[in-house]
Amino acid sequence: MEKKLTWRQNLLMVSLIFGMFFGAGNLIFPIHLGQIAGAAWGKATFGFILSAVLLPLLALVALGVTRSKSVFDLIKPLGEKTSIVFVVILHLCLGPLVVAPRTATVAYSFSLENWLPAGAQQIGLAIFSFFYFILVYWACLKADSITSVIGKYLNPAFLVLLAVVFILALVWPMGDLHQHVQSAYQSSPLLSSAIEGYNTVDALASLVLGVAIVHAIENMGYKKPAHVAKIIVKTGTWALIGLSLVYVGLILLGTSSLGKVDPSINGAIALTQIMTNYFGSFGHYFLAVMGPIAVFTTAMGESSSLAHDYHRAFPKVSYEKFLAFAVILAFLVALLGLDKIIEWAEPVLMIMYPVAIVLVFLNLVSPWIGRKRPLFNWMIGLTLIGSIGDGLTQVPFAKMLGGFVSYTQNGVTTVGWYQAHLPLASQGFSWTLFALAGLIIGSIHCMVTKPASVDEKGIA
């Protein structure tokens, strides 16, 4: 008979999963989504939750089902060299190229940016980011207790204030929910918001950081993959329901805020305006202190995780050197500023996310079909071709790609042949056709050659 988690163990797992996903992107992107979706906030919320909540949960379940000890185990069917390349690129996206520098720029937007004159913003960002990443490096090496203090006391305090803001917004809303809908959300709010959910990076983070959740469950005495997966589904569902409620509240805040403020360039500015509206100078100062603290652990987790996995792949280079590489590169990227990081992150995430989605799917169904290399190679390889095409549609220098993708200049939009001829390409989902083709070709390949599952053969 299966033993059940105690209520304390359940609470611990729920808080671990919630804490793993609560970071910079979880604060700023839902509010921004609310402002750009306007009256279409309902469908937009559903699409956002699909990619920002359901996908990370499925990734955790895939880790439990396959009993993966690290992300290398999850991608084992791709082969050793391909797996190393994938992990290197994945960590670069999660760490120094997107997530870590984004935490620094969000922290800066909440704090110092609001008091410096326009002419001093770049030097202010540079100084702030320099000391921010020195602290990240030091904390990853020495200060294990910092994570505990932030997780137990400071993040909950921040969430309590957010809850108060949600209540105030219900009683004294800044405006109604019938606000202007921007163009992308007039035609396809569900698909557009699903891509906006990519910006949280939580599905990618699940592949790397979710192993810690699996280990925590196994350390409680639960070893069977089916039981581990069951616990992940139960506790993960509760954690992500909580996160979904936060998302809904933030999206509604963003939509209703348009009654008093104009749409902001990014969610950090919008959240600052909302907090100031409800709490005056106290809200401004509270966000300036608690905002950076709330995102700091995300930078720690991503930087430390990169250093650990890179050291495992390349053991001749020390953990400390890889950690230094991560924080130095993150510092340099942070100098671009939040808006530029978001702009460049979108095409990168549109390339990476579909690959992660297919990887999760293949591992979820592996108990029934096995983990066969031809199927993994065909499906992920073709998906990557499609996702690269989708990603190129969002690059800032789209015009340089000629007639391949659409671009707008002087108010005139030129539609490229990729969006014009491939179904769903204009919404960023042409990769689904490539994934389906990979599934069909890979399945036929497996039926003809009858390869053994990678786990049965015991090879990398």
Coordinates of C-alpha atoms in Angstrom, one line a residue:
M1 CA 0.0 0.0 0.0
E2 CA 1.3 3.4 -1.0
K3 CA 2.1 5.7 1.9
K4 CA 0.7 9.3 1.5
L5 CA 2.5 12.6 2.1
T6 CA 1.8 14.2 5.4
W7 CA 0.2 17.7 5.3
R8 CA 3.7 19.2 6.1
Q9 CA 5.3 17.3 3.2
N10 CA 2.5 18.4 0.9
L11 CA 3.0 22.0 1.9
L12 CA 6.7 21.8 1.5
M13 CA 6.4 20.4 -2.0
V14 CA 3.8 23.0 -3.0
S15 CA 6.0 25.8 -1.7
L16 CA 9.1 24.3 -3.4
I17 CA 7.4 24.2 -6.8
F18 CA 5.8 27.6 -6.4
G19 CA 9.1 29.1 -5.4
M20 CA 10.9 27.6 -8.3
F21 CA 8.6 29.3 -10.8
F22 CA 8.1 32.7 -9.1
G23 CA 10.6 35.1 -10.6
A24 CA 11.0 38.2 -12.6
G25 CA 9.0 37.1 -15.7
N26 CA 6.2 35.9 -13.5
L27 CA 5.7 39.5 -12.3
I28 CA 6.1 41.7 -15.4
F29 CA 4.7 39.7 -18.3
P30 CA 1.2 39.0 -17.0
I31 CA 0.7 42.7 -16.3
H32 CA 2.0 43.7 -19.7
L33 CA -0.3 41.0 -21.3
G34 CA -3.2 42.6 -19.5
Q35 CA -2.4 46.0 -21.0
I36 CA -2.0 44.8 -24.5
A37 CA -4.9 42.3 -24.5
G38 CA -7.4 44.8 -23.1
A39 CA -11.0 43.5 -23.4
A40 CA -9.7 40.2 -24.8
W41 CA -8.1 39.4 -21.4
G42 CA -10.2 36.3 -20.9
K43 CA -8.9 34.3 -23.9
A44 CA -5.5 35.8 -23.4
T45 CA -5.4 34.5 -19.8
F46 CA -6.3 31.0 -20.9
G47 CA -3.5 31.0 -23.6
F48 CA -1.0 32.4 -21.1
I49 CA -1.8 29.7 -18.5
L50 CA -1.5 26.9 -21.1
S51 CA 2.1 27.8 -21.8
A52 CA 3.2 29.3 -18.5
V53 CA 1.5 26.8 -16.2
L54 CA 0.4 23.6 -17.9
L55 CA 3.7 23.1 -19.8
P56 CA 5.9 23.5 -16.8
L57 CA 3.7 21.0 -14.9
L58 CA 3.9 18.5 -17.7
A59 CA 7.7 18.9 -17.8
L60 CA 7.9 18.0 -14.1
V61 CA 5.7 14.9 -14.7
A62 CA 8.0 13.9 -17.5
L63 CA 11.0 14.1 -15.2
G64 CA 9.2 11.9 -12.6
V65 CA 8.0 9.4 -15.2
T66 CA 11.5 8.9 -16.6
R67 CA 13.3 9.0 -13.2
S68 CA 15.7 11.6 -14.7
K69 CA 18.6 12.5 -12.4
S70 CA 19.4 15.5 -14.5
V71 CA 18.4 17.1 -17.8
F72 CA 21.0 14.9 -19.5
D73 CA 18.9 11.8 -18.6
L74 CA 15.8 13.5 -20.2
I75 CA 17.5 14.0 -23.5
K76 CA 19.5 10.8 -23.5
P77 CA 17.9 9.5 -26.7
L78 CA 19.5 12.3 -28.7
G79 CA 23.0 11.0 -28.1
E80 CA 25.8 12.2 -26.0
K81 CA 27.2 15.0 -28.2
T82 CA 23.8 16.3 -29.2
S83 CA 22.7 16.3 -25.6
I84 CA 25.7 18.3 -24.5
V85 CA 25.0 20.9 -27.2
F86 CA 21.3 21.1 -26.2
V87 CA 22.2 21.6 -22.5
V88 CA 24.8 24.2 -23.3
I89 CA 22.3 26.2 -25.4
L90 CA 19.4 25.7 -22.9
H91 CA 21.5 27.0 -20.0
L92 CA 22.7 30.0 -22.0
C93 CA 19.0 30.9 -22.6
L94 CA 18.0 30.3 -19.0
G95 CA 21.0 31.9 -17.5
P96 CA 23.3 34.7 -18.9
L97 CA 21.6 35.4 -22.2
V98 CA 18.0 35.9 -21.1
V99 CA 16.8 35.2 -17.5
A100 CA 19.7 36.3 -15.3
P101 CA 20.3 39.7 -17.0
R102 CA 16.5 40.2 -17.1
T103 CA 16.3 39.8 -13.3
A104 CA 19.0 42.5 -13.0
T105 CA 17.2 44.9 -15.3
V106 CA 13.8 44.3 -13.7
A107 CA 15.4 44.9 -10.3
Y108 CA 16.9 48.1 -11.6
S109 CA 13.5 49.2 -13.1
F110 CA 11.9 48.7 -9.8
S111 CA 14.5 50.7 -7.9
L112 CA 17.3 53.0 -9.1
E113 CA 15.8 53.8 -12.5
N114 CA 13.0 55.7 -10.8
W115 CA 15.3 58.3 -9.2
L116 CA 18.0 58.8 -11.8
P117 CA 17.7 61.5 -14.5
A118 CA 17.5 60.3 -18.1
G119 CA 21.1 61.1 -18.9
A120 CA 22.4 58.9 -16.1
Q121 CA 20.3 55.8 -16.8
Q122 CA 23.0 53.8 -18.7
I123 CA 25.7 54.4 -16.1
G124 CA 23.2 53.7 -13.4
L125 CA 22.3 50.4 -14.9
A126 CA 25.9 49.5 -15.4
I127 CA 26.8 50.2 -11.7
F128 CA 23.7 48.5 -10.4
S129 CA 24.2 45.4 -12.5
F130 CA 27.9 45.2 -11.6
F131 CA 27.2 45.0 -7.8
Y132 CA 24.1 42.8 -8.4
F133 CA 26.1 40.1 -10.1
I134 CA 28.9 40.3 -7.6
L135 CA 26.3 39.5 -5.0
V136 CA 24.9 36.7 -7.2
Y137 CA 28.4 35.1 -7.5
W138 CA 29.1 35.4 -3.8
A139 CA 25.6 34.1 -2.8
C140 CA 26.0 31.0 -5.1
L141 CA 29.4 30.2 -3.4
K142 CA 28.8 31.1 0.2
A143 CA 25.4 32.2 1.3
D144 CA 23.0 29.1 1.3
S145 CA 21.0 30.7 4.1
I146 CA 20.1 33.7 1.8
T147 CA 17.8 31.5 -0.3
S148 CA 16.2 30.2 2.8
V149 CA 15.5 33.6 4.3
I150 CA 14.2 35.0 1.0
G151 CA 12.0 31.9 0.4
K152 CA 10.6 31.7 3.9
Y153 CA 10.0 35.4 4.7
L154 CA 10.7 38.0 2.0
N155 CA 8.9 36.4 -1.0
P156 CA 5.8 35.7 1.1
A157 CA 5.8 39.3 2.3
F158 CA 5.9 40.4 -1.3
L159 CA 3.0 38.0 -2.2
V160 CA 1.0 39.3 0.7
L161 CA 1.3 42.9 -0.6
L162 CA 0.3 41.7 -4.1
A163 CA -2.7 40.0 -2.6
V164 CA -3.6 43.3 -0.9
V165 CA -3.3 45.1 -4.2
F166 CA -5.6 42.5 -5.8
I167 CA -8.2 43.2 -3.2
L168 CA -7.9 46.9 -3.5
A169 CA -8.2 46.5 -7.3
L170 CA -11.5 44.7 -6.8
V171 CA -12.9 47.4 -4.5
W172 CA -11.4 50.4 -6.2
P173 CA -10.4 49.5 -9.7
M174 CA -8.3 51.9 -11.7
G175 CA -10.6 51.3 -14.6
D176 CA -13.0 48.7 -16.2
L177 CA -12.0 45.7 -18.2
H178 CA -13.4 46.9 -21.5
Q179 CA -10.1 48.5 -22.7
H180 CA -8.6 48.8 -26.1
V181 CA -7.4 45.5 -27.7
Q182 CA -4.1 45.8 -29.5
S183 CA -3.9 44.3 -33.1
A184 CA -2.3 40.9 -32.3
Y185 CA -5.0 40.2 -29.7
Q186 CA -7.9 41.2 -32.0
S187 CA -7.4 38.2 -34.3
S188 CA -5.8 35.5 -32.3
P189 CA -5.6 36.3 -28.5
L190 CA -5.2 32.7 -27.4
L191 CA -2.1 32.0 -29.6
S192 CA -0.6 35.4 -29.1
S193 CA -0.8 35.0 -25.3
A194 CA 0.6 31.5 -25.4
I195 CA 3.7 32.9 -27.0
E196 CA 3.7 35.7 -24.4
G197 CA 3.8 32.8 -21.8
Y198 CA 7.1 31.7 -23.3
N199 CA 8.7 34.7 -21.7
T200 CA 8.3 33.3 -18.2
V201 CA 10.7 30.6 -19.4
D202 CA 9.2 28.2 -16.9
A203 CA 8.8 25.2 -19.1
L204 CA 12.6 25.4 -20.0
A205 CA 13.4 26.0 -16.3
S206 CA 11.4 22.8 -15.4
L207 CA 13.7 20.7 -17.5
V208 CA 16.8 21.9 -15.6
L209 CA 15.5 22.8 -12.1
G210 CA 12.7 20.3 -11.9
V211 CA 15.1 17.5 -11.1
A212 CA 15.5 19.0 -7.6
I213 CA 11.7 18.5 -7.1
V214 CA 12.0 14.8 -8.1
H215 CA 15.0 14.3 -5.8
A216 CA 13.1 16.0 -2.9
I217 CA 10.2 13.5 -3.4
E218 CA 12.6 10.5 -3.6
N219 CA 14.4 11.7 -0.4
M220 CA 11.0 11.4 1.4
G221 CA 11.0 7.7 0.6
Y222 CA 9.0 7.6 -2.7
K223 CA 11.0 5.7 -5.3
K224 CA 8.6 4.3 -7.8
P225 CA 8.3 6.5 -11.0
A226 CA 4.5 6.2 -11.1
H227 CA 4.3 7.3 -7.4
V228 CA 6.7 10.2 -7.9
A229 CA 4.8 11.3 -11.0
K230 CA 1.5 11.1 -9.0
I231 CA 3.0 13.3 -6.2
I232 CA 4.3 15.8 -8.7
V233 CA 0.9 16.0 -10.4
K234 CA -0.9 16.5 -7.0
T235 CA 1.5 19.0 -5.4
G236 CA 2.4 20.7 -8.7
T237 CA -1.2 21.2 -9.6
W238 CA -1.8 23.0 -6.2
A239 CA 1.4 25.1 -6.6
L240 CA 0.5 26.1 -10.2
I241 CA -3.1 26.8 -9.3
G242 CA -1.7 29.3 -6.8
L243 CA 0.6 30.7 -9.5
S244 CA -2.4 30.9 -12.0
L245 CA -4.3 33.0 -9.5
V246 CA -1.4 35.3 -9.3
Y247 CA -1.3 35.5 -13.1
V248 CA -5.0 36.2 -13.3
G249 CA -4.7 39.0 -10.7
L250 CA -1.8 40.5 -12.5
I251 CA -3.5 40.3 -15.9
L252 CA -6.6 42.0 -14.5
L253 CA -4.5 44.6 -12.9
G254 CA -2.8 45.4 -16.2
T255 CA -6.1 45.6 -18.0
S256 CA -7.9 47.8 -15.5
S257 CA -4.8 50.0 -15.1
L258 CA -5.5 51.5 -18.5
G259 CA -8.2 53.5 -16.9
K260 CA -5.6 55.7 -15.4
V261 CA -2.3 55.1 -17.2
D262 CA -1.2 54.6 -20.8
P263 CA 0.2 51.2 -21.9
S264 CA 3.7 50.8 -20.7
I265 CA 6.7 49.6 -22.7
N266 CA 7.2 46.7 -20.2
G267 CA 5.5 45.3 -17.1
A268 CA 8.0 46.6 -14.6
I269 CA 7.0 50.2 -15.4
A270 CA 3.3 49.2 -15.2
L271 CA 3.7 47.4 -11.9
T272 CA 5.5 50.5 -10.4
Q273 CA 2.6 52.7 -11.6
I274 CA 0.0 50.4 -10.1
M275 CA 1.7 50.1 -6.7
T276 CA 2.2 53.9 -6.6
N277 CA -1.5 54.4 -7.4
Y278 CA -2.7 52.3 -4.5
F279 CA 0.1 52.9 -1.9
G280 CA 1.6 56.2 -2.9
S281 CA 5.3 56.6 -1.9
F282 CA 5.2 53.5 0.3
G283 CA 4.3 51.3 -2.6
H284 CA 7.1 52.8 -4.6
Y285 CA 9.7 52.3 -1.9
F286 CA 8.4 48.8 -1.0
L287 CA 8.7 47.7 -4.6
A288 CA 12.2 49.3 -4.9
V289 CA 13.3 47.0 -2.0
M290 CA 11.3 43.9 -2.4
G291 CA 11.2 43.7 -6.2
P292 CA 15.0 43.1 -6.5
I293 CA 14.9 40.6 -3.6
A294 CA 12.1 38.7 -5.2
V295 CA 14.0 38.2 -8.4
F296 CA 17.5 37.7 -6.9
T297 CA 17.0 34.0 -6.1
T298 CA 16.1 33.4 -9.8
A299 CA 19.5 34.7 -10.9
M300 CA 21.1 32.6 -8.2
G301 CA 19.3 29.4 -9.2
E302 CA 20.0 29.8 -13.0
S303 CA 23.6 30.8 -12.6
S304 CA 24.4 28.0 -10.1
S305 CA 22.5 25.4 -12.3
L306 CA 24.5 26.4 -15.4
A307 CA 27.8 26.1 -13.5
H308 CA 26.9 22.6 -12.1
D309 CA 25.7 21.2 -15.4
Y310 CA 28.6 22.7 -17.4
H311 CA 31.1 21.3 -14.9
R312 CA 29.4 17.9 -15.3
A313 CA 29.8 18.1 -19.1
F314 CA 33.3 19.5 -19.0
P315 CA 34.8 18.4 -15.6
K316 CA 38.2 19.8 -16.4
V317 CA 36.8 23.3 -15.8
S318 CA 35.8 24.1 -12.2
Y319 CA 32.3 25.0 -11.0
E320 CA 33.7 28.4 -9.8
K321 CA 35.1 29.3 -13.3
F322 CA 31.8 28.4 -15.0
L323 CA 29.9 30.4 -12.4
A324 CA 32.2 33.4 -13.1
F325 CA 31.6 33.0 -16.8
A326 CA 27.8 33.0 -16.2
V327 CA 27.7 36.1 -14.1
I328 CA 30.1 38.1 -16.3
L329 CA 28.2 37.3 -19.5
A330 CA 24.9 38.1 -17.7
F331 CA 26.3 41.4 -16.6
L332 CA 27.3 42.3 -20.2
V333 CA 23.9 41.4 -21.5
A334 CA 22.2 43.4 -18.8
L335 CA 23.8 46.5 -20.1
L336 CA 21.4 46.3 -23.1
G337 CA 18.5 47.2 -20.8
L338 CA 15.2 45.4 -20.1
D339 CA 13.4 46.4 -23.3
K340 CA 16.2 45.2 -25.6
I341 CA 16.6 41.9 -23.6
I342 CA 12.9 41.3 -24.0
E343 CA 13.0 42.2 -27.7
W344 CA 15.9 39.8 -28.4
A345 CA 14.6 37.1 -26.1
E346 CA 11.4 36.5 -28.0
P347 CA 12.9 35.0 -31.2
V348 CA 15.3 32.9 -29.0
L349 CA 12.4 31.5 -26.9
M350 CA 10.3 30.9 -30.0
I351 CA 13.1 28.6 -31.2
M352 CA 13.7 26.8 -27.9
Y353 CA 10.2 26.4 -26.6
P354 CA 8.8 24.1 -29.3
V355 CA 11.8 21.8 -28.9
A356 CA 11.2 21.7 -25.2
I357 CA 7.5 21.0 -25.8
V358 CA 8.2 18.1 -28.1
L359 CA 10.9 16.7 -25.7
V360 CA 8.4 16.8 -22.8
F361 CA 5.8 15.0 -25.0
L362 CA 8.1 12.3 -26.1
N363 CA 9.2 11.6 -22.5
L364 CA 5.6 11.6 -21.2
V365 CA 4.5 8.9 -23.6
S366 CA 7.7 6.9 -23.2
P367 CA 6.1 4.4 -20.8
W368 CA 4.0 3.2 -23.8
I369 CA 6.3 3.7 -26.8
G370 CA 9.8 3.7 -25.2
R371 CA 12.5 6.3 -25.8
K372 CA 13.7 5.4 -29.3
R373 CA 16.4 7.5 -30.9
P374 CA 15.0 7.6 -34.5
L375 CA 11.7 9.0 -33.2
F376 CA 13.5 11.6 -31.0
N377 CA 15.8 12.6 -33.8
W378 CA 13.2 13.0 -36.5
M379 CA 10.6 14.8 -34.3
I380 CA 13.0 17.2 -32.5
G381 CA 15.1 17.8 -35.7
L382 CA 12.1 18.8 -37.8
T383 CA 10.5 20.8 -35.0
L384 CA 13.8 22.7 -34.7
I385 CA 13.6 23.6 -38.5
G386 CA 10.0 25.0 -38.0
S387 CA 10.8 26.8 -34.8
I388 CA 13.8 28.5 -36.3
G389 CA 11.5 29.8 -39.1
D390 CA 9.0 31.0 -36.4
G391 CA 11.8 32.6 -34.4
L392 CA 13.2 34.5 -37.4
T393 CA 9.8 36.2 -37.9
Q394 CA 10.4 38.0 -34.6
V395 CA 14.0 39.1 -35.0
P396 CA 14.5 42.9 -34.8
F397 CA 16.3 43.0 -38.2
A398 CA 13.5 41.3 -40.0
K399 CA 13.8 43.6 -43.1
M400 CA 17.4 42.3 -43.7
L401 CA 15.9 38.8 -44.3
G402 CA 14.4 40.0 -47.5
G403 CA 11.1 38.4 -48.4
F404 CA 11.4 35.6 -45.9
V405 CA 9.4 37.2 -43.0
S406 CA 7.1 40.1 -42.6
Y407 CA 8.3 43.5 -41.5
T408 CA 6.7 46.9 -41.0
Q409 CA 8.3 50.2 -42.2
N410 CA 6.7 53.6 -42.1
G411 CA 3.4 52.1 -41.3
V412 CA 3.5 49.7 -44.3
T413 CA 3.6 45.9 -43.6
T414 CA 5.3 43.7 -46.1
V415 CA 4.3 40.0 -45.7
G416 CA 7.1 37.5 -46.3
W417 CA 6.6 34.2 -48.0
Y418 CA 7.1 32.1 -44.8
Q419 CA 4.0 33.6 -43.1
A420 CA 2.1 33.8 -46.4
H421 CA 2.4 30.1 -47.4
L422 CA 2.8 28.1 -44.2
P423 CA -0.3 27.6 -42.0
L424 CA 0.0 29.1 -38.5
A425 CA 3.3 30.8 -39.4
S426 CA 1.8 34.2 -38.9
Q427 CA 0.9 33.2 -35.3
G428 CA 4.3 31.6 -34.6
F429 CA 3.1 28.0 -34.6
S430 CA 4.3 26.6 -38.0
W431 CA 6.5 24.3 -35.9
T432 CA 3.5 22.2 -35.1
L433 CA 3.4 21.0 -38.8
F434 CA 7.0 20.1 -38.7
A435 CA 6.6 18.3 -35.4
L436 CA 3.7 16.3 -36.8
A437 CA 5.8 15.4 -39.9
G438 CA 8.6 14.3 -37.5
L439 CA 6.2 12.1 -35.6
I440 CA 4.9 10.4 -38.7
I441 CA 8.4 9.8 -40.3
G442 CA 10.0 8.8 -37.0
S443 CA 7.2 6.3 -36.3
I444 CA 7.6 4.7 -39.7
H445 CA 11.4 4.6 -39.2
C446 CA 10.9 2.8 -35.9
M447 CA 8.4 0.3 -37.4
V448 CA 10.8 -0.6 -40.2
T449 CA 14.1 -0.8 -38.2
K450 CA 12.5 -1.8 -34.8
P451 CA 15.2 -0.1 -32.6
A452 CA 15.4 -0.8 -28.9
S453 CA 14.5 1.9 -26.4
V454 CA 17.6 3.8 -25.3
D455 CA 16.8 2.9 -21.7
E456 CA 16.8 -0.8 -22.6
K457 CA 20.1 -0.6 -24.4
G458 CA 21.7 1.4 -21.6
I459 CA 23.6 3.7 -23.9
A460 CA 23.9 7.5 -24.1

